[in-house]
Amino acid sequence: MTTSLCHVDSLGFKHLFVDKSLILHYVCRQLHRHYSTQLRSHERHLVAWKRYLKKHPNNVLRPSAELKTLVRGGVPEQLRRRVWSALYRMKIQDVRESKGPKYFEKLCSAAAEAEIQKLQSVLHAFCLHNPKLGYCQGMNFLVGMMLLFVDAEDAFWCLVAIVERYFPSSYFDQNLIGAQADQELLKELLRSKLPKISAHLAALDIELSTVTLNWFLSLFIDSVPIEVSLFFHLCLLLM
């Protein structure tokens, strides 16, 4: 009988292992992550972040070369909630101000009962905020990841920023026109950069978008390791 090992990481994700080589690989990754935080370079990076945030006590950030350098170096875990919220607010501040205080609370009170879960609250609130668009597949992944680091209200504004500022209005609409356009671009890139893989998929009559469309709609949250996904999102915030 095969036994499996289970480990719950710092973000609450369960990792189940049966193969010993996978266990070893996971342990090595965790050790690398742990000891990386003990390096002097990590300490200097943390100090640089704290110094930068001290200059912005109200969490009002502005695009700058210094901010870009800090983000691309990674956000220390203990500062992640504050930095992520500030970066999204940087993109959506005008909308927040136009809607007035407690806008999110008003949407939630109109949307659902008090017992509703945070994820449902945020998605309901967004549907009320943008009824023309409503819910689109992949939004649950986006909000779920955000709730790992920020509260429900910030997760709501993060979703507004992604859908209404970082992507064109047609990206998450009913026809997914923007997302479909990206699939065509991906196919062209595959034909240009990886022609053998492109030809192999064509020979097997595999439509690439049936695999990759959800990657784009969820911003790769459920298709790459969480560390890669977090770094991708940090880079997205600087766009």
CSV table of C-alpha atoms in Angstrom, one decimal, residues 11 59 75 77-89 96 104 118-119 122 141-160 162 230 233-234 237:
chain,number,residue,atom,x,y,z
A,11,LEU,CA,-0.2,30.3,2.2
A,59,ASN,CA,0.5,54.2,1.0
A,75,VAL,CA,8.2,41.9,-2.0
A,77,GLU,CA,6.4,38.4,2.8
A,78,GLN,CA,5.8,40.7,5.9
A,79,LEU,CA,5.2,43.7,3.6
A,80,ARG,CA,3.2,41.9,0.9
A,81,ARG,CA,-0.3,42.9,2.0
A,82,ARG,CA,0.6,46.6,2.3
A,83,VAL,CA,2.5,46.8,-1.0
A,84,TRP,CA,0.0,44.8,-3.0
A,85,SER,CA,-2.8,47.0,-1.8
A,86,ALA,CA,-0.9,50.2,-2.5
A,87,LEU,CA,0.1,49.1,-6.0
A,88,TYR,CA,-3.5,48.3,-7.0
A,89,ARG,CA,-4.7,51.5,-5.5
A,96,ARG,CA,-12.2,54.9,-5.5
A,104,PHE,CA,-17.6,48.3,-1.1
A,118,LYS,CA,-15.4,36.7,1.5
A,119,LEU,CA,-14.8,35.3,-2.0
A,122,VAL,CA,-16.2,40.3,-3.6
A,141,PHE,CA,-9.0,32.5,-9.1
A,142,LEU,CA,-8.0,36.1,-9.2
A,143,VAL,CA,-10.0,37.0,-6.1
A,144,GLY,CA,-9.0,33.9,-4.3
A,145,MET,CA,-5.3,34.7,-4.7
A,146,MET,CA,-5.8,38.3,-3.6
A,147,LEU,CA,-7.5,37.2,-0.4
A,148,LEU,CA,-4.4,35.4,0.6
A,149,PHE,CA,-2.7,38.8,1.1
A,150,VAL,CA,-5.3,41.6,1.4
A,151,ASP,CA,-8.7,42.0,3.0
A,152,ALA,CA,-12.0,41.7,1.0
A,153,GLU,CA,-12.3,45.4,0.2
A,154,ASP,CA,-8.8,45.6,-1.2
A,155,ALA,CA,-9.4,42.4,-3.1
A,156,PHE,CA,-12.5,44.0,-4.7
A,157,TRP,CA,-10.5,47.1,-5.8
A,158,CYS,CA,-7.8,44.8,-7.1
A,159,LEU,CA,-10.3,43.0,-9.3
A,160,VAL,CA,-11.7,46.4,-10.5
A,162,ILE,CA,-7.3,44.3,-13.3
A,230,LEU,CA,3.1,36.1,-7.5
A,233,HIS,CA,1.5,39.7,-10.8
A,234,LEU,CA,4.0,42.1,-9.2
A,237,LEU,CA,1.2,46.0,-11.3
